[in-house]
Amino acid sequence: AIEQERDSGKVESKRVRVHLVQHLEEDGAGHLDVEVSEAATMGDVLAAAGEALGSEELAQKGRLVRKQGGTFIAFTKDEPLGRRRRLVLMGVDLKQILQETGPGAGADDDD
């Protein structure tokens, strides 16, 4: 029933915050919080992140992944977010995108 309602666009689901972390979380790796519907897909999460930062590259080239054994497996874009609230991002340099377009971009221009 939820799937049918979501497809018709008539459901107003609760909004949830998802924390995206750049793969290899080290030395101040990029991270970003986005708000999406709790019925969102992984593609919706990437689209929301790209929109929040004005970055088509993030929405198009970014991949949300999960660790499985010693490797990372990408979620499909149509996979439901489910209960996940922290996701690992690969395929783009989130830290670089944040510096160029994100909150606080240009804040150091007063030098």
CSV table of C-alpha atoms in Angstrom, one decimal:
chain,number,residue,atom,x,y,z
A,1,ALA,CA,0.0,0.0,0.0
A,2,ILE,CA,2.8,2.4,0.8
A,3,GLU,CA,4.5,1.7,-2.5
A,4,GLN,CA,1.3,2.4,-4.4
A,5,GLU,CA,0.7,5.6,-2.5
A,6,ARG,CA,4.3,6.8,-3.0
A,7,ASP,CA,4.0,6.1,-6.7
A,8,SER,CA,0.9,8.2,-7.0
A,9,GLY,CA,2.7,11.0,-5.2
A,10,LYS,CA,-0.1,11.5,-2.7
A,11,VAL,CA,1.8,10.4,0.4
A,12,GLU,CA,3.4,13.0,2.6
A,13,SER,CA,6.0,10.9,4.4
A,14,LYS,CA,7.8,12.0,7.5
A,15,ARG,CA,11.1,13.8,6.7
A,16,VAL,CA,14.3,12.2,8.0
A,17,ARG,CA,17.9,13.4,8.2
A,18,VAL,CA,20.6,11.3,6.5
A,19,HIS,CA,24.3,11.8,7.1
A,20,LEU,CA,26.5,11.3,4.1
A,21,VAL,CA,30.2,10.6,4.7
A,22,GLN,CA,32.9,10.6,2.1
A,23,HIS,CA,34.6,7.1,1.7
A,24,LEU,CA,37.9,6.9,3.6
A,25,GLU,CA,36.7,9.1,6.5
A,26,GLU,CA,40.1,10.7,7.3
A,27,ASP,CA,41.7,14.1,7.6
A,28,GLY,CA,38.5,16.1,7.5
A,29,ALA,CA,36.8,14.1,4.8
A,30,GLY,CA,33.6,15.7,3.5
A,31,HIS,CA,30.3,15.0,5.1
A,32,LEU,CA,26.8,16.4,4.6
A,33,ASP,CA,23.4,16.0,6.2
A,34,VAL,CA,20.4,16.0,3.9
A,35,GLU,CA,16.7,15.7,4.6
A,36,VAL,CA,14.6,13.3,2.6
A,37,SER,CA,11.3,11.5,2.9
A,38,GLU,CA,11.5,8.4,4.9
A,39,ALA,CA,10.1,6.6,1.8
A,40,ALA,CA,13.1,7.9,-0.3
A,41,THR,CA,15.3,5.8,-2.5
A,42,MET,CA,19.1,6.0,-2.7
A,43,GLY,CA,18.7,7.9,-5.9
A,44,ASP,CA,16.5,10.4,-4.0
A,45,VAL,CA,19.2,10.8,-1.4
A,46,LEU,CA,21.8,11.6,-4.1
A,47,ALA,CA,19.5,14.0,-5.8
A,48,ALA,CA,18.8,15.8,-2.5
A,49,ALA,CA,22.6,16.1,-1.8
A,50,GLY,CA,23.2,17.3,-5.4
A,51,GLU,CA,20.4,19.9,-5.1
A,52,ALA,CA,21.6,21.0,-1.6
A,53,LEU,CA,25.0,21.8,-3.0
A,54,GLY,CA,24.1,22.8,-6.5
A,55,SER,CA,26.2,19.9,-7.9
A,56,GLU,CA,25.0,17.9,-10.8
A,57,GLU,CA,28.2,15.9,-10.6
A,58,LEU,CA,27.3,14.6,-7.1
A,59,ALA,CA,23.8,13.6,-8.2
A,60,GLN,CA,25.1,11.9,-11.4
A,61,LYS,CA,28.4,10.4,-10.4
A,62,GLY,CA,28.0,9.8,-6.7
A,63,ARG,CA,27.4,6.3,-5.4
A,64,LEU,CA,26.1,5.3,-2.0
A,65,VAL,CA,27.8,2.1,-0.8
A,66,ARG,CA,27.8,-0.4,2.0
A,67,LYS,CA,30.8,-2.4,3.2
A,68,GLN,CA,30.5,-6.1,2.6
A,69,GLY,CA,33.5,-8.1,3.7
A,70,GLY,CA,36.6,-6.3,2.5
A,71,THR,CA,34.9,-4.5,-0.3
A,72,PHE,CA,32.2,-1.9,-0.9
A,73,ILE,CA,29.0,-2.7,-2.8
A,74,ALA,CA,27.0,0.2,-4.4
A,75,PHE,CA,23.3,0.5,-3.6
A,76,THR,CA,21.1,0.7,-6.6
A,77,LYS,CA,19.4,4.1,-7.1
A,78,ASP,CA,16.0,2.5,-6.7
A,79,GLU,CA,16.8,0.8,-3.4
A,80,PRO,CA,14.8,2.1,-0.5
A,81,LEU,CA,16.6,4.1,2.1
A,82,GLY,CA,14.8,2.1,4.8
A,83,ARG,CA,16.1,2.7,8.3
A,84,ARG,CA,19.6,3.8,7.2
A,85,ARG,CA,20.6,7.2,8.4
A,86,ARG,CA,24.3,7.2,7.8
A,87,LEU,CA,25.6,6.4,4.3
A,88,VAL,CA,29.1,6.2,2.7
A,89,LEU,CA,29.5,8.2,-0.5
A,90,MET,CA,32.0,7.3,-3.3
A,91,GLY,CA,32.6,8.4,-6.8
A,92,VAL,CA,32.9,12.2,-6.1
A,93,ASP,CA,35.1,14.3,-3.9
A,94,LEU,CA,32.5,15.6,-1.5
A,95,LYS,CA,35.1,17.7,0.4
A,96,GLN,CA,36.0,19.5,-2.8
A,97,ILE,CA,32.4,20.1,-3.8
A,98,LEU,CA,31.7,21.5,-0.3
A,99,GLN,CA,34.6,23.9,-0.6
A,100,GLU,CA,33.4,25.1,-4.0
A,101,THR,CA,29.6,25.2,-3.6
A,102,GLY,CA,28.6,24.2,-0.1
A,103,PRO,CA,27.6,26.1,3.0
A,104,GLY,CA,30.4,28.6,3.8
A,105,ALA,CA,31.8,28.5,0.3
A,106,GLY,CA,33.5,31.8,-0.3
A,107,ALA,CA,33.6,32.6,3.4
A,108,ASP,CA,37.4,33.0,3.2
A,109,ASP,CA,37.2,35.6,0.4
A,110,ASP,CA,37.9,38.6,2.8
A,111,ASP,CA,41.6,38.0,2.8
